Amino acid sequence: MIDSLIPQIEGLQSQGAVVLLKWDGERTRARCTVVVTRQETDYVWRRDCDDIASTLAEALAEYKAKHDH
């Protein structure tokens, strides 16, 4: 599912956003982290999760709602 989100991630990149995806083998719960930032607007979205694909989709949707006016 993450592959289908690549065009949206690239769209955020073109707007100056940074997208980080992290898989953390040291944790036993919420082993993944999704972070989206955009420095010029002080926008920060971060969530620890177990399902990185659905959390990434949520992050992209919230970013779009905030920045596509």
PDB file of C-alpha atoms in Angstrom:
ATOM      1  CA  MET A   1       0.000   0.000   0.000  1.00  0.00           C
ATOM      2  CA  ILE A   2       2.853   2.420   0.663  1.00  0.00           C
ATOM      3  CA  ASP A   3       3.829   2.264  -3.027  1.00  0.00           C
ATOM      4  CA  SER A   4       0.482   3.771  -3.976  1.00  0.00           C
ATOM      5  CA  LEU A   5       1.180   6.730  -1.653  1.00  0.00           C
ATOM      6  CA  ILE A   6       4.536   7.651  -3.242  1.00  0.00           C
ATOM      7  CA  PRO A   7       3.003  10.238  -5.641  1.00  0.00           C
ATOM      8  CA  GLN A   8       1.357  11.986  -2.671  1.00  0.00           C
ATOM      9  CA  ILE A   9       4.641  11.946  -0.724  1.00  0.00           C
ATOM     10  CA  GLU A  10       6.416  13.456  -3.731  1.00  0.00           C
ATOM     11  CA  GLY A  11       3.706  16.119  -3.883  1.00  0.00           C
ATOM     12  CA  LEU A  12       4.397  17.069  -0.274  1.00  0.00           C
ATOM     13  CA  GLN A  13       8.114  17.151  -1.032  1.00  0.00           C
ATOM     14  CA  SER A  14       7.504  19.598  -3.887  1.00  0.00           C
ATOM     15  CA  GLN A  15       5.693  21.851  -1.381  1.00  0.00           C
ATOM     16  CA  GLY A  16       8.716  21.829   0.955  1.00  0.00           C
ATOM     17  CA  ALA A  17       7.501  19.171   3.375  1.00  0.00           C
ATOM     18  CA  VAL A  18       9.643  16.435   4.907  1.00  0.00           C
ATOM     19  CA  VAL A  19       8.214  12.923   5.324  1.00  0.00           C
ATOM     20  CA  LEU A  20       9.915  10.409   7.624  1.00  0.00           C
ATOM     21  CA  LEU A  21       8.983   6.752   8.005  1.00  0.00           C
ATOM     22  CA  LYS A  22      10.719   4.729  10.709  1.00  0.00           C
ATOM     23  CA  TRP A  23      10.550   1.062  11.620  1.00  0.00           C
ATOM     24  CA  ASP A  24      11.926   0.566  15.142  1.00  0.00           C
ATOM     25  CA  GLY A  25      13.030  -2.955  16.006  1.00  0.00           C
ATOM     26  CA  GLU A  26      13.839  -1.972  19.587  1.00  0.00           C
ATOM     27  CA  ARG A  27      10.210  -1.388  20.568  1.00  0.00           C
ATOM     28  CA  THR A  28       7.609  -4.070  21.186  1.00  0.00           C
ATOM     29  CA  ARG A  29       4.541  -1.841  20.621  1.00  0.00           C
ATOM     30  CA  ALA A  30       3.926   1.015  18.213  1.00  0.00           C
ATOM     31  CA  ARG A  31       7.078  -0.011  16.378  1.00  0.00           C
ATOM     32  CA  CYS A  32       6.672   2.427  13.503  1.00  0.00           C
ATOM     33  CA  THR A  33       6.730   6.215  13.370  1.00  0.00           C
ATOM     34  CA  VAL A  34       5.377   8.589  10.731  1.00  0.00           C
ATOM     35  CA  VAL A  35       6.489  12.226  10.787  1.00  0.00           C
ATOM     36  CA  VAL A  36       5.482  15.016   8.398  1.00  0.00           C
ATOM     37  CA  THR A  37       6.914  18.509   8.827  1.00  0.00           C
ATOM     38  CA  ARG A  38       6.916  21.738   6.894  1.00  0.00           C
ATOM     39  CA  GLN A  39       9.304  24.240   8.400  1.00  0.00           C
ATOM     40  CA  GLU A  40       7.988  27.395   6.758  1.00  0.00           C
ATOM     41  CA  THR A  41       4.563  26.812   8.323  1.00  0.00           C
ATOM     42  CA  ASP A  42       5.732  25.213  11.610  1.00  0.00           C
ATOM     43  CA  TYR A  43       3.575  22.204  10.684  1.00  0.00           C
ATOM     44  CA  VAL A  44       4.463  19.006  12.558  1.00  0.00           C
ATOM     45  CA  TRP A  45       2.518  15.736  12.455  1.00  0.00           C
ATOM     46  CA  ARG A  46       3.936  12.706  14.309  1.00  0.00           C
ATOM     47  CA  ARG A  47       2.457   9.398  15.323  1.00  0.00           C
ATOM     48  CA  ASP A  48       3.807   6.092  16.597  1.00  0.00           C
ATOM     49  CA  CYS A  49       1.890   3.114  15.263  1.00  0.00           C
ATOM     50  CA  ASP A  50       1.849  -0.562  14.338  1.00  0.00           C
ATOM     51  CA  ASP A  51       0.321  -0.071  10.860  1.00  0.00           C
ATOM     52  CA  ILE A  52       2.600   2.311   9.005  1.00  0.00           C
ATOM     53  CA  ALA A  53       0.621   2.281   5.739  1.00  0.00           C
ATOM     54  CA  SER A  54      -2.684   3.392   7.247  1.00  0.00           C
ATOM     55  CA  THR A  55      -0.960   5.910   9.522  1.00  0.00           C
ATOM     56  CA  LEU A  56       0.906   7.362   6.540  1.00  0.00           C
ATOM     57  CA  ALA A  57      -2.390   7.654   4.643  1.00  0.00           C
ATOM     58  CA  GLU A  58      -3.877   9.455   7.660  1.00  0.00           C
ATOM     59  CA  ALA A  59      -0.890  11.824   7.836  1.00  0.00           C
ATOM     60  CA  LEU A  60      -1.153  12.646   4.135  1.00  0.00           C
ATOM     61  CA  ALA A  61      -4.899  13.304   4.423  1.00  0.00           C
ATOM     62  CA  GLU A  62      -4.438  15.603   7.420  1.00  0.00           C
ATOM     63  CA  TYR A  63      -1.622  17.478   5.670  1.00  0.00           C
ATOM     64  CA  LYS A  64      -3.780  17.956   2.590  1.00  0.00           C
ATOM     65  CA  ALA A  65      -6.709  19.197   4.697  1.00  0.00           C
ATOM     66  CA  LYS A  66      -4.444  21.725   6.402  1.00  0.00           C
ATOM     67  CA  HIS A  67      -2.556  22.986   3.328  1.00  0.00           C
ATOM     68  CA  ASP A  68      -4.893  22.640   0.325  1.00  0.00           C
ATOM     69  CA  HIS A  69      -7.107  25.673   0.643  1.00  0.00           C
TER      70      HIS A  69
END
